[in-house]
Short mmCIF file of C-alpha atoms in Angstrom, two decimals:
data_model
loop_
_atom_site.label_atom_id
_atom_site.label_comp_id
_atom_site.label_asym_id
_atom_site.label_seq_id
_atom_site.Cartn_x
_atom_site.Cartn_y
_atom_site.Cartn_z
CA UNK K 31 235.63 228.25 72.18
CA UNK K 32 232.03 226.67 72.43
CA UNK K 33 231.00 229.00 69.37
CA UNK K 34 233.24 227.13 67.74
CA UNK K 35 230.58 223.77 67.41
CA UNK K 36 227.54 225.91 67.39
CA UNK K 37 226.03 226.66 64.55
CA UNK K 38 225.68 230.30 63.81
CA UNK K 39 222.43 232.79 64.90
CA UNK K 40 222.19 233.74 61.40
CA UNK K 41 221.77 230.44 60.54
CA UNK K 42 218.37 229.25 61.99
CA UNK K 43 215.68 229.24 59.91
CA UNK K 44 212.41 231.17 60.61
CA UNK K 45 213.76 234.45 59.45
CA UNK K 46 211.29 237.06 58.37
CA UNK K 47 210.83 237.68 54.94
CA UNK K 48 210.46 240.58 53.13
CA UNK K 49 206.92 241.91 52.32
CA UNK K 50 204.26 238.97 50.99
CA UNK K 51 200.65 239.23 49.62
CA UNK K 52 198.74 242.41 49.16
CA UNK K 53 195.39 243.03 47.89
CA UNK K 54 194.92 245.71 45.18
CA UNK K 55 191.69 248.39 46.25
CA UNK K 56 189.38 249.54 43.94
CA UNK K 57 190.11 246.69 41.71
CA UNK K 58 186.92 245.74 39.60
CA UNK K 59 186.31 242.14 38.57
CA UNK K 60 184.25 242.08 35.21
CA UNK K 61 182.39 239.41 33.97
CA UNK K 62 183.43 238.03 30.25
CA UNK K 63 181.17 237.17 27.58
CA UNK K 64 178.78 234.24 28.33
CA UNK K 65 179.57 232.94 25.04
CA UNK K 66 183.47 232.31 25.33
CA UNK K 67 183.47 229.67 27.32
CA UNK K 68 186.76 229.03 27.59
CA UNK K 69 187.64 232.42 28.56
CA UNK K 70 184.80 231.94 31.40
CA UNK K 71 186.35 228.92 33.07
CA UNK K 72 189.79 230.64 32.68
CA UNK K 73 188.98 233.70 34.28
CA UNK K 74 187.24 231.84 36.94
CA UNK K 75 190.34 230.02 37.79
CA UNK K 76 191.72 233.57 38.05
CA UNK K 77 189.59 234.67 40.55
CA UNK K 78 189.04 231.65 42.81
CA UNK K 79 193.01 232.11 43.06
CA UNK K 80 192.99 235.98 43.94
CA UNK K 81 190.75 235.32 46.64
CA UNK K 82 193.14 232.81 48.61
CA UNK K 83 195.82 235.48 47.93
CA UNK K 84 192.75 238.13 49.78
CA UNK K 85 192.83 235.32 52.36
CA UNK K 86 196.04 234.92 53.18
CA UNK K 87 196.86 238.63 53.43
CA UNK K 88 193.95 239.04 55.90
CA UNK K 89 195.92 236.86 58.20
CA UNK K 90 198.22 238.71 60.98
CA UNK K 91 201.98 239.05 59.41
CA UNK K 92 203.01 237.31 62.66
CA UNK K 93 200.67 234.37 62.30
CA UNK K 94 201.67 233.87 58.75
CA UNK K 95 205.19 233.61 60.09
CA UNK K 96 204.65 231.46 62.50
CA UNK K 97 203.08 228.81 59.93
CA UNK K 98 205.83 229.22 57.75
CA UNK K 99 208.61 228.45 60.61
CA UNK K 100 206.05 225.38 61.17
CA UNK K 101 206.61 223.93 57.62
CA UNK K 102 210.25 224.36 57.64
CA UNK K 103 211.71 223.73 60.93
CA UNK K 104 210.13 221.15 63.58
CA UNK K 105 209.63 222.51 67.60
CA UNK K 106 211.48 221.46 70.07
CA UNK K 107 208.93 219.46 71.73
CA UNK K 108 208.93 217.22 68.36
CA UNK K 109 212.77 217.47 68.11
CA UNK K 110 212.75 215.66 72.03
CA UNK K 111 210.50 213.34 70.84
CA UNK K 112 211.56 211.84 67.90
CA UNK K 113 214.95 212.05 69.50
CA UNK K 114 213.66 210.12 72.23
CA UNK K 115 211.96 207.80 69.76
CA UNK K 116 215.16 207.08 67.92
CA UNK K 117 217.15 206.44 71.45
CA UNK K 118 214.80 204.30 72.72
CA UNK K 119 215.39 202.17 68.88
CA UNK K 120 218.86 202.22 69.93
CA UNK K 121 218.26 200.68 72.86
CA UNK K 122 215.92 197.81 71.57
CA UNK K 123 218.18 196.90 69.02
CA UNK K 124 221.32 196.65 71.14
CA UNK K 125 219.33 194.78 73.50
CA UNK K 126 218.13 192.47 71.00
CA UNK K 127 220.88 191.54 69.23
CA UNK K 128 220.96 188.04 70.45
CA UNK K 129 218.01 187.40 69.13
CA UNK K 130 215.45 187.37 72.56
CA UNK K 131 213.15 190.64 72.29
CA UNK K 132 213.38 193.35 74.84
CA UNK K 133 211.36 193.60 77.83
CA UNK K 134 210.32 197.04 79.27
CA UNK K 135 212.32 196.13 82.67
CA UNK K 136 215.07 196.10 80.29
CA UNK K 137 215.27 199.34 79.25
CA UNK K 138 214.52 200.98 82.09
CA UNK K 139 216.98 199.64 83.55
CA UNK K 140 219.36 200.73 80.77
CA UNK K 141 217.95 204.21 80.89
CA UNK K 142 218.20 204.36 84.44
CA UNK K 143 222.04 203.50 84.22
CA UNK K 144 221.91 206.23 81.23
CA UNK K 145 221.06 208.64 83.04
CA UNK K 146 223.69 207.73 86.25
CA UNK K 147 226.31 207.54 83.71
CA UNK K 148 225.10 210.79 82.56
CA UNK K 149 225.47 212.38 85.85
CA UNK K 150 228.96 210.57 86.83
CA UNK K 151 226.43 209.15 89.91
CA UNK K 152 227.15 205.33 88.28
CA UNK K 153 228.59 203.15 90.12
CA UNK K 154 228.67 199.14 88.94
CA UNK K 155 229.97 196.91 91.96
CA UNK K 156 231.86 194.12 89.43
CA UNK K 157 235.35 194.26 91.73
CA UNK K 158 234.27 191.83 93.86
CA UNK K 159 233.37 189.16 91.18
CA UNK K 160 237.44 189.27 89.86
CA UNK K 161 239.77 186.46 91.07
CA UNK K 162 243.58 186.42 90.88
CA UNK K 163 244.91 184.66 86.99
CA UNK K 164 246.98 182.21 87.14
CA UNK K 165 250.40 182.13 84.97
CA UNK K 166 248.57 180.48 82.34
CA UNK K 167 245.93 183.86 81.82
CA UNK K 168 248.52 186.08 80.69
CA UNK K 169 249.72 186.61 77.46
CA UNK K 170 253.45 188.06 76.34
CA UNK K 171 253.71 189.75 72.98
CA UNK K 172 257.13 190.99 71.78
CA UNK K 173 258.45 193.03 69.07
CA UNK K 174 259.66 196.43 69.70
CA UNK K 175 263.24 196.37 69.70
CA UNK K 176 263.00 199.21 72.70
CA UNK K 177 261.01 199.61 75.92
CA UNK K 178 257.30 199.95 75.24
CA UNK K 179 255.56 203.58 76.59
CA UNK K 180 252.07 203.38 76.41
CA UNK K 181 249.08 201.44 74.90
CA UNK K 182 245.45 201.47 73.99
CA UNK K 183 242.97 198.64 73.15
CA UNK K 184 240.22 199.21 70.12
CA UNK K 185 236.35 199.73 70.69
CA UNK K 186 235.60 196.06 69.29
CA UNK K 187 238.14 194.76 71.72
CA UNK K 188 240.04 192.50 69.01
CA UNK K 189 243.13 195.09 68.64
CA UNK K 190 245.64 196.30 71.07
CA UNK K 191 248.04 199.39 69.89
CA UNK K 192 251.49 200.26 71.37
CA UNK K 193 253.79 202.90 71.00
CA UNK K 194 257.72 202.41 71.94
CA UNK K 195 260.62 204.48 72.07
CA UNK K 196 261.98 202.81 68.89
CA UNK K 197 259.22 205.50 67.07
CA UNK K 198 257.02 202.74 65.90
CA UNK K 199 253.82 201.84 66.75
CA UNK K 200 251.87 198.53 66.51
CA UNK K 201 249.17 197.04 65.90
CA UNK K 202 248.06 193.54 67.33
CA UNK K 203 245.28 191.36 67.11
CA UNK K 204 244.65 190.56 70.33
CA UNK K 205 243.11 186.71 69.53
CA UNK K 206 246.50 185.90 67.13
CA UNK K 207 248.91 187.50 68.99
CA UNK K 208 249.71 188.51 65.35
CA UNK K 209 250.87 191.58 64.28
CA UNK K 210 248.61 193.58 61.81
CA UNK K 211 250.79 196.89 61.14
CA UNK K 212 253.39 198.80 62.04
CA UNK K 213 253.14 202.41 61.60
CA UNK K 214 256.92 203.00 60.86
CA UNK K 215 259.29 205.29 62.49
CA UNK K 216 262.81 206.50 62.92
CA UNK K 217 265.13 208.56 64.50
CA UNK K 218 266.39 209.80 61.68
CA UNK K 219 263.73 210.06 59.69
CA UNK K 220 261.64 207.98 57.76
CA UNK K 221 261.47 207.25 53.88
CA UNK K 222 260.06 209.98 51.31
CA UNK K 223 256.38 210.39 51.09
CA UNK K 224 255.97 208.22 54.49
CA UNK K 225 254.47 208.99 57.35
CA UNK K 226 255.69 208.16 60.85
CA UNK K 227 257.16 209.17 63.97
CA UNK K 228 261.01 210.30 64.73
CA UNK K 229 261.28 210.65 67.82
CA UNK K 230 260.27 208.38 70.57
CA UNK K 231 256.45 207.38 70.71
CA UNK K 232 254.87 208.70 73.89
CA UNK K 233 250.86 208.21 73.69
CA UNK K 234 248.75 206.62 71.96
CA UNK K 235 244.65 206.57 71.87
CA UNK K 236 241.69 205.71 70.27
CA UNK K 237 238.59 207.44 69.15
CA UNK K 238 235.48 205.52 70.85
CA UNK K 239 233.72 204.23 66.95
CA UNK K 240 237.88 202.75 66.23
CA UNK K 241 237.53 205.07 63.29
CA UNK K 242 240.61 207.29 64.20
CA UNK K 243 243.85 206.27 66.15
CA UNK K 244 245.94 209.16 67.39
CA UNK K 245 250.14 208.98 68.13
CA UNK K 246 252.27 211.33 69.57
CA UNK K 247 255.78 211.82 71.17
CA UNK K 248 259.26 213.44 71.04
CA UNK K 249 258.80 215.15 67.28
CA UNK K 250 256.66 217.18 69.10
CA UNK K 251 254.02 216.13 66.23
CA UNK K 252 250.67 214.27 66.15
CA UNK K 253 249.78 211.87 63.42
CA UNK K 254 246.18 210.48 62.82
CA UNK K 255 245.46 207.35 61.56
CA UNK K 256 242.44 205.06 60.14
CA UNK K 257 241.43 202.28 62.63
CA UNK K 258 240.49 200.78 59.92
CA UNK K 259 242.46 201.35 56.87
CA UNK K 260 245.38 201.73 59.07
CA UNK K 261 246.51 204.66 56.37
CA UNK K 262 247.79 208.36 57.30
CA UNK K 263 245.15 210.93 57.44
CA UNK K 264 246.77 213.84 59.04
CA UNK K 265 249.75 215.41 61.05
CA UNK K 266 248.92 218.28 63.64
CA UNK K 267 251.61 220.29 64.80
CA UNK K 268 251.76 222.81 67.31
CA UNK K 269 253.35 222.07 70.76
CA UNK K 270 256.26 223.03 71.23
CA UNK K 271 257.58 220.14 73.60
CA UNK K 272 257.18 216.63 73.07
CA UNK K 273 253.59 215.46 72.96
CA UNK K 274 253.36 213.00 76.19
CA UNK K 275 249.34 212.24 76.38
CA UNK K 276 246.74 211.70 74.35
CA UNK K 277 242.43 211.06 75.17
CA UNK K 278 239.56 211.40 73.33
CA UNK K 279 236.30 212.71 74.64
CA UNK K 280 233.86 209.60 74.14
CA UNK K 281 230.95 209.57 71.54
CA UNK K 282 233.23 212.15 69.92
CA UNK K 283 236.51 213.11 67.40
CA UNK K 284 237.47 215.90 69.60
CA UNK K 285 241.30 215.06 70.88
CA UNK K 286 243.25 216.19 73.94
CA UNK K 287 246.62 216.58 73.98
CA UNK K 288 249.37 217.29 76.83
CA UNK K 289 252.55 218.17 76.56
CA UNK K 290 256.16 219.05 77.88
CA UNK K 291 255.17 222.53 76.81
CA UNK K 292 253.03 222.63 79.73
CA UNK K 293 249.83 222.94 77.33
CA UNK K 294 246.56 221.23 76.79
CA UNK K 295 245.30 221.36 73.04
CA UNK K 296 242.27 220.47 71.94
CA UNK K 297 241.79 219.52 68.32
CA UNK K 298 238.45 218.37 66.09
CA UNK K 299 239.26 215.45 63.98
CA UNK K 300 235.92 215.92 61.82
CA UNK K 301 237.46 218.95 60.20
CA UNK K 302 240.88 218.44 61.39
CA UNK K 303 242.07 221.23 62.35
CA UNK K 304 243.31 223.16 65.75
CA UNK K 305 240.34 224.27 68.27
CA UNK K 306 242.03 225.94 71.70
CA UNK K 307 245.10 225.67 73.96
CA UNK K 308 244.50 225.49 77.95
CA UNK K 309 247.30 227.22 80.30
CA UNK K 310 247.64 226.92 83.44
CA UNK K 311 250.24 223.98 84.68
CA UNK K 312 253.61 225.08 85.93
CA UNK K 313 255.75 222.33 84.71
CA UNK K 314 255.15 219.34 82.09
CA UNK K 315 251.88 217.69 81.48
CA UNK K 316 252.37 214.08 81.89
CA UNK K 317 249.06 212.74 80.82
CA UNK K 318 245.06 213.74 80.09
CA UNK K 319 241.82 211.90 80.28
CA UNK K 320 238.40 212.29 79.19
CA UNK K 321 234.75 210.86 79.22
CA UNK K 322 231.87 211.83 77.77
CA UNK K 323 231.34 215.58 78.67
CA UNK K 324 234.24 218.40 77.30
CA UNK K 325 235.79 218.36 81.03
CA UNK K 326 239.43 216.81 80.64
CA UNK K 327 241.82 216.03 83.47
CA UNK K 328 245.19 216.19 83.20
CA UNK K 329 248.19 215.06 85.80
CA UNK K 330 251.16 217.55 86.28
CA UNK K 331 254.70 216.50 86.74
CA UNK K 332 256.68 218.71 89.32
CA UNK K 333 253.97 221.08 89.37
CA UNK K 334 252.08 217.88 91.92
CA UNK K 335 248.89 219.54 90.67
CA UNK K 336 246.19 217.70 88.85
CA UNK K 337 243.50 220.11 86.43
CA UNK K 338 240.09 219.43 85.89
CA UNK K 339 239.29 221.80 82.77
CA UNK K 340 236.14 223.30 82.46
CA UNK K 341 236.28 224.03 78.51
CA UNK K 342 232.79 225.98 78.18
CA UNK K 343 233.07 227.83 81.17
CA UNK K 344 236.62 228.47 80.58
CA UNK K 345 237.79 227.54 84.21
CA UNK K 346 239.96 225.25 85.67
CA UNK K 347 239.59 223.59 89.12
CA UNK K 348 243.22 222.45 90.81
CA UNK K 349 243.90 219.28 92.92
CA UNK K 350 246.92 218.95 95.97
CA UNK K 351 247.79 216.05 97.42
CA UNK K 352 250.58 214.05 96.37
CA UNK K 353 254.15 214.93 97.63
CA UNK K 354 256.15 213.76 94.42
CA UNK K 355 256.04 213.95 90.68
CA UNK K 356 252.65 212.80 89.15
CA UNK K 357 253.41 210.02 86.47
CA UNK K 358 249.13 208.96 85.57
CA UNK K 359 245.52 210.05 86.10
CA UNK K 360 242.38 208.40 84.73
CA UNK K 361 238.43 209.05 84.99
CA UNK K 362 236.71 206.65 86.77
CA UNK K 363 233.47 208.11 85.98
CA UNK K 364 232.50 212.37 85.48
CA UNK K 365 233.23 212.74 88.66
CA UNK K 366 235.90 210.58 89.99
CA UNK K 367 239.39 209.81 88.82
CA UNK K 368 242.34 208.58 90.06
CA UNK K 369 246.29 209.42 90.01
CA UNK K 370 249.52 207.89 90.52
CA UNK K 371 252.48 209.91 91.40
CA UNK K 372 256.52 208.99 91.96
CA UNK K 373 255.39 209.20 95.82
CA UNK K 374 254.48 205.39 95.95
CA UNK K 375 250.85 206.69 96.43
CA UNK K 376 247.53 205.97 94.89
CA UNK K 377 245.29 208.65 95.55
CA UNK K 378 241.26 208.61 94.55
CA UNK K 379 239.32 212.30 93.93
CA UNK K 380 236.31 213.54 93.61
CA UNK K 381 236.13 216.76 91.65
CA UNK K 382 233.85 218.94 94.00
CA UNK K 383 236.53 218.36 96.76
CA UNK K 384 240.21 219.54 96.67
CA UNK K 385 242.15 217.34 98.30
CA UNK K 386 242.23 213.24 97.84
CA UNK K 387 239.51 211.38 99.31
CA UNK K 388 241.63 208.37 100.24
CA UNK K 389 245.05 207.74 99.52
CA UNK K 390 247.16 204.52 99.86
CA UNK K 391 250.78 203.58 99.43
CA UNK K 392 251.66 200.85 96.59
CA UNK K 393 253.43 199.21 99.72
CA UNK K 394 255.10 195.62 98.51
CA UNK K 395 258.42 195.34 97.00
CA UNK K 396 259.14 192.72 94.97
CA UNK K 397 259.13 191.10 91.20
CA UNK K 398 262.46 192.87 89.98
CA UNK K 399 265.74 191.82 91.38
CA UNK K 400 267.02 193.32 94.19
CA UNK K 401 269.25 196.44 93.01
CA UNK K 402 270.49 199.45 95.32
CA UNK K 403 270.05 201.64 92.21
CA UNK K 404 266.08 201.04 91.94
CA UNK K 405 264.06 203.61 94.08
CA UNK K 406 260.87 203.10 96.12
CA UNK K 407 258.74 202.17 93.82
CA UNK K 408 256.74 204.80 91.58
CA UNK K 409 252.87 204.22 90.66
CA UNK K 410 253.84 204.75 86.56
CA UNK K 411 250.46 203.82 85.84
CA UNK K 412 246.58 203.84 86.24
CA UNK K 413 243.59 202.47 84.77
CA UNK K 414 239.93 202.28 85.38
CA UNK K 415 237.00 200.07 84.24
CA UNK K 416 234.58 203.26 83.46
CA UNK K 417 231.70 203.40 85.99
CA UNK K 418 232.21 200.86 87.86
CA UNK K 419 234.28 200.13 91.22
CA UNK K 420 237.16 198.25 89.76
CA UNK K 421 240.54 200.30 89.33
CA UNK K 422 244.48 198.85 88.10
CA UNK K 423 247.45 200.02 88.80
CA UNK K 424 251.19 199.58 87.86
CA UNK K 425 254.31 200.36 89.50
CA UNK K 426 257.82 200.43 88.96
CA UNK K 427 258.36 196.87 91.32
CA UNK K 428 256.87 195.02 88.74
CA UNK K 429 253.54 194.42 89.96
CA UNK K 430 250.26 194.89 88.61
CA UNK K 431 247.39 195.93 91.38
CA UNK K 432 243.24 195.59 91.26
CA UNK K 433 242.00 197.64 93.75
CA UNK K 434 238.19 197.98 94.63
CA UNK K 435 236.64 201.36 95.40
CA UNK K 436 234.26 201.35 98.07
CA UNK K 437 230.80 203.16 98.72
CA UNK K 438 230.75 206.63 97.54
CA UNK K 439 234.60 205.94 96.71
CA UNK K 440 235.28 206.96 100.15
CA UNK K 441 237.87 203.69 100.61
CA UNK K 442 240.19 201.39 98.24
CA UNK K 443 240.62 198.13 99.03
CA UNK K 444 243.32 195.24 97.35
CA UNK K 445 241.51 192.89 95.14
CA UNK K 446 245.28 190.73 93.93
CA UNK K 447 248.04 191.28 92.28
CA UNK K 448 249.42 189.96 89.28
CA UNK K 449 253.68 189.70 88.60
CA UNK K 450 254.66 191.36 85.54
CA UNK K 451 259.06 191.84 86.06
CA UNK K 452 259.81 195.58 84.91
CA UNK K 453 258.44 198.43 84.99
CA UNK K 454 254.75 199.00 83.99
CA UNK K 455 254.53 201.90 81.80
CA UNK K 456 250.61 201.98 81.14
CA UNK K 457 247.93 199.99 81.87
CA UNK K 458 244.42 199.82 80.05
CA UNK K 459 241.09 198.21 80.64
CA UNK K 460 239.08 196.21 77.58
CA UNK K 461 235.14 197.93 77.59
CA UNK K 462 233.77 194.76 78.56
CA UNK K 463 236.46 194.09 81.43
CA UNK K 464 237.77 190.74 80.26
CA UNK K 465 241.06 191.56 80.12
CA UNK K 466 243.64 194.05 80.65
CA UNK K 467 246.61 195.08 78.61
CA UNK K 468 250.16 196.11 80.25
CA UNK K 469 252.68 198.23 78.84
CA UNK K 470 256.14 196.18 80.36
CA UNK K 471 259.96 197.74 79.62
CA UNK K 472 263.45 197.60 81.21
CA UNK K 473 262.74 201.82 81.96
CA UNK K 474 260.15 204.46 82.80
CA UNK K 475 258.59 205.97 79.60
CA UNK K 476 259.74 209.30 79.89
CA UNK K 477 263.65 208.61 80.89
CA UNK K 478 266.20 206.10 81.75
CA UNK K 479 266.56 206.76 85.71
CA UNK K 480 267.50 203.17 86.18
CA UNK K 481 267.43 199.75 83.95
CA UNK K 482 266.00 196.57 85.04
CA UNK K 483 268.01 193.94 83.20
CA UNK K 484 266.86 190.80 82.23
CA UNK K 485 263.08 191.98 81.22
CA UNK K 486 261.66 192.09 78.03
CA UNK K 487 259.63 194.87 76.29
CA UNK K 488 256.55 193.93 75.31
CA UNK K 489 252.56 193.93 75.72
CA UNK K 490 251.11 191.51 78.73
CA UNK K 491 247.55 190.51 77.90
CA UNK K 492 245.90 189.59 81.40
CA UNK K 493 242.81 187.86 81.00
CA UNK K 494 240.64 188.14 83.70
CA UNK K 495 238.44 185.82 85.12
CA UNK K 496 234.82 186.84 86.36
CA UNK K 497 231.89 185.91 88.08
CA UNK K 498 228.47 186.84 86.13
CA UNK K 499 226.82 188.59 88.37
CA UNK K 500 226.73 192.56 89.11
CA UNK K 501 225.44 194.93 90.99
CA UNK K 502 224.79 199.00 90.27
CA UNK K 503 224.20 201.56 92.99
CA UNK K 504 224.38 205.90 92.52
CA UNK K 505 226.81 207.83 94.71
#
């Protein structure tokens, strides 16, 4: 699958070529007639250029190689360094952007958490400087006409998209409460020559530059949109079951999808088209999740097993631990991530270790009515500010939780809780951490096992007060 991105052997250049200067024996050089002068000057021209040609084929064929590789391609040892040149301009410029120039403490600093992040060895400590919101933080929009099923907030932080089972998806601006777009849908069907969804919308994501969103549900189908244009690019099709999560690997266009098929696809947006399927779950995929390196997780359903894939070495590493149905699973960082199963349980993992490092019960019940038909409350959702220590999650009681990890992620401790009536379908961070965005409905995303009445489907935007200050260690 790798060979798929590389560029081909043949390809390189540096090749040999085929034969090259030779020098002609026996070959006399006569002298013209000292009274054509023209001839004289010509003929010296002539000669001065057969004896770089004499030159140049005295050299070793390898040397002359070498110097033509030189001229053509740069080494390595220049490719690292203007490389590193043109990261460290990166750097400067984002660092300067508010007009104050960078100092070298600066940068190393942002090199050294680089390099952490990198390794999945970064760890901010930010959970600490949260505090509870008051009523006042937390922001309601409503428009889907059914219960909402997932949601995902752009790069820039001003739009928030959600996907519902009424097979639309939308598009908010997050300062407005406004709606920008709906990408239409239908269950039976939408207009000629439109694009759009007819079956329930499952998952939603977007790439980490905004410029593609991705949608997928119960048509089994995936459509790709412009973050920016908001038009129809493409449609992939492929599963065979509807399409229940979607990630993208960060810094890239490669897409990850799951599905009831009990698949994991993986698709490049740059040429859009199909890449590989991953086997190995038992039952249906319920969601995937992916950072920076090709290394997706994804959360099983009745299978209780949760996959770390291992795309280039084509291998697979398998979690236990929960007792129930898996619902959610995020990345904290490369190396941690964290689940959410119908269990009640939270459970945090480290991927060199097979079984959870701490797990803890969603414990209170509260914020819906009281009703014999609800069950003990399922964990429906997870999220996680990426490296750092400060983790959501979302339940089917109606409550929002921040939880802090603790050193080495070896404990998680309450931070609040904020009261959202219904159940939380998904949950996702902003980048900066400011706020987070809550998928509320009247029913789980993927069924109708009970109904709360009396809630409304919408987006919750929790804003979320902060200290300044914050603190990075490595694990």
């Amino acid at each position: 699958m790798s060979s798929f991105f590389l560029p081909s052997k043949g390809s390189r250049s540096g090749a040999k070529r085929k034969g090259g200067p030779t020098k002609t024996k026996g070959a006399k050089k006569t002298q013209p007639p000292r009274s054509n002068a023209k001839k004289v000057s010509t003929l010296s021209e002539e000669i001065s250029s057969d004896s770089d040609v004499e030159s140049a084929a005295k050299k070793p064929h390898h040397v002359r190689e070498e110097e033509d590789a030189a001229e053509v391609e740069e080494t390595a040892a220049e490719k690292r360094l203007r490389l590193a040149k043109e990261y460290l301009a990166r750097l400067e410029d984002s660092e300067t952007k508010d007009g104050e120039a960078a100092d070298h403490d600066t940068i190393g600093q942002r090199l050294k958490e680089d390099l952490l992040e990198q390794s999945g060895r970064l760890q901010k400590k930010v959970a600490h400087l949260y505090t509870a919101p008051d009523a006042s933080a937390i922001r309601f929009f409503k428009r889907h006409q059914l219960p909402l099923t997932c949601v995902a907030i752009s790069p820039d932080e001003k739009y928030v998209y959600s996907g519902s089972k009424d097979c639309t998806v939308t598009k908010w601006d997050i300062e407005t409460g406004k709606t920008q777009v709906v990408f239409v849908g239908h269950h039976k069907g939408v207009p000629g020559g439109v694009a759009g969804h007819t079956g329930q919308v499952l998952a939603v994501a977007v790439s980490s530059d905004g410029k593609y969103v991705a949608t997928g549900g119960q048509d089994k189908v995936i459509h790709i949109w412009d973050g920016s244009t908001n038009l129809h690019v493409h449609t992939f099709r492929g599963h065979n079951q509807p399409v229940s999560g979607l990630a993208f690997q960060r810094g890239t266009h490669q897409l990850f999808s799951c599905s009831f098929d009990r698949t994991i696809k993986i698709w490049n947006l740059n040429e859009m088209v199909y890449v590989e399927t991953l086997f190995g779950h038992q039952d249906s995929v319920a969601a995937v999740d992916c950072m920076s390196k090709e290394r997706p997780v994804t959360a099983g359903t009745t299978d209780r097993t949760l996959r770390v894939w291992k795309v280039l070495e084509e291998s697979q590493l398998v979690f236990n631990g929960h007792r129930s149905s898996i619902d959610c699973v995020k990345m904290i960082n490369e190396e941690h991530f964290i689940s959410g199963s119908q269990d009640g349980t939270l459970a945090l993992w480290s991927i060199v270790k097979k079984k959870p490092l701490v797990t803890v019960h969603h414990v209170e019940r509260g914020g819906n009515p009281p009703d014999h038909e609800l069950p003990p409350p399922w964990v429906t959702a997870v999220a996680a500010l990426p490296n750092t220590d400060l983790i959501a999650s979302g339940a089917s009681d109606g409550h929002v939780r921040l939880w802090k990890c603790g050193d080495a992620f070896r404990s998680l401790e309450p931070c609040f809780s904020v009261p959202l009536p219904g159940v939380i379908n998904a949950l996702a961070f902003s980048r900066s951490g400011s706020y987070l965005v809550a998928a509320v409905a009247q029913e789980h995303r993927f069924g109708r096992w009970w109904k709360v009445k009396g809630v409304r489907n919408g987006v919750a935007i929790i804003s979320l007060p902060r200290q300044c200050a914050e603190s990075m260690t490595s694990i």
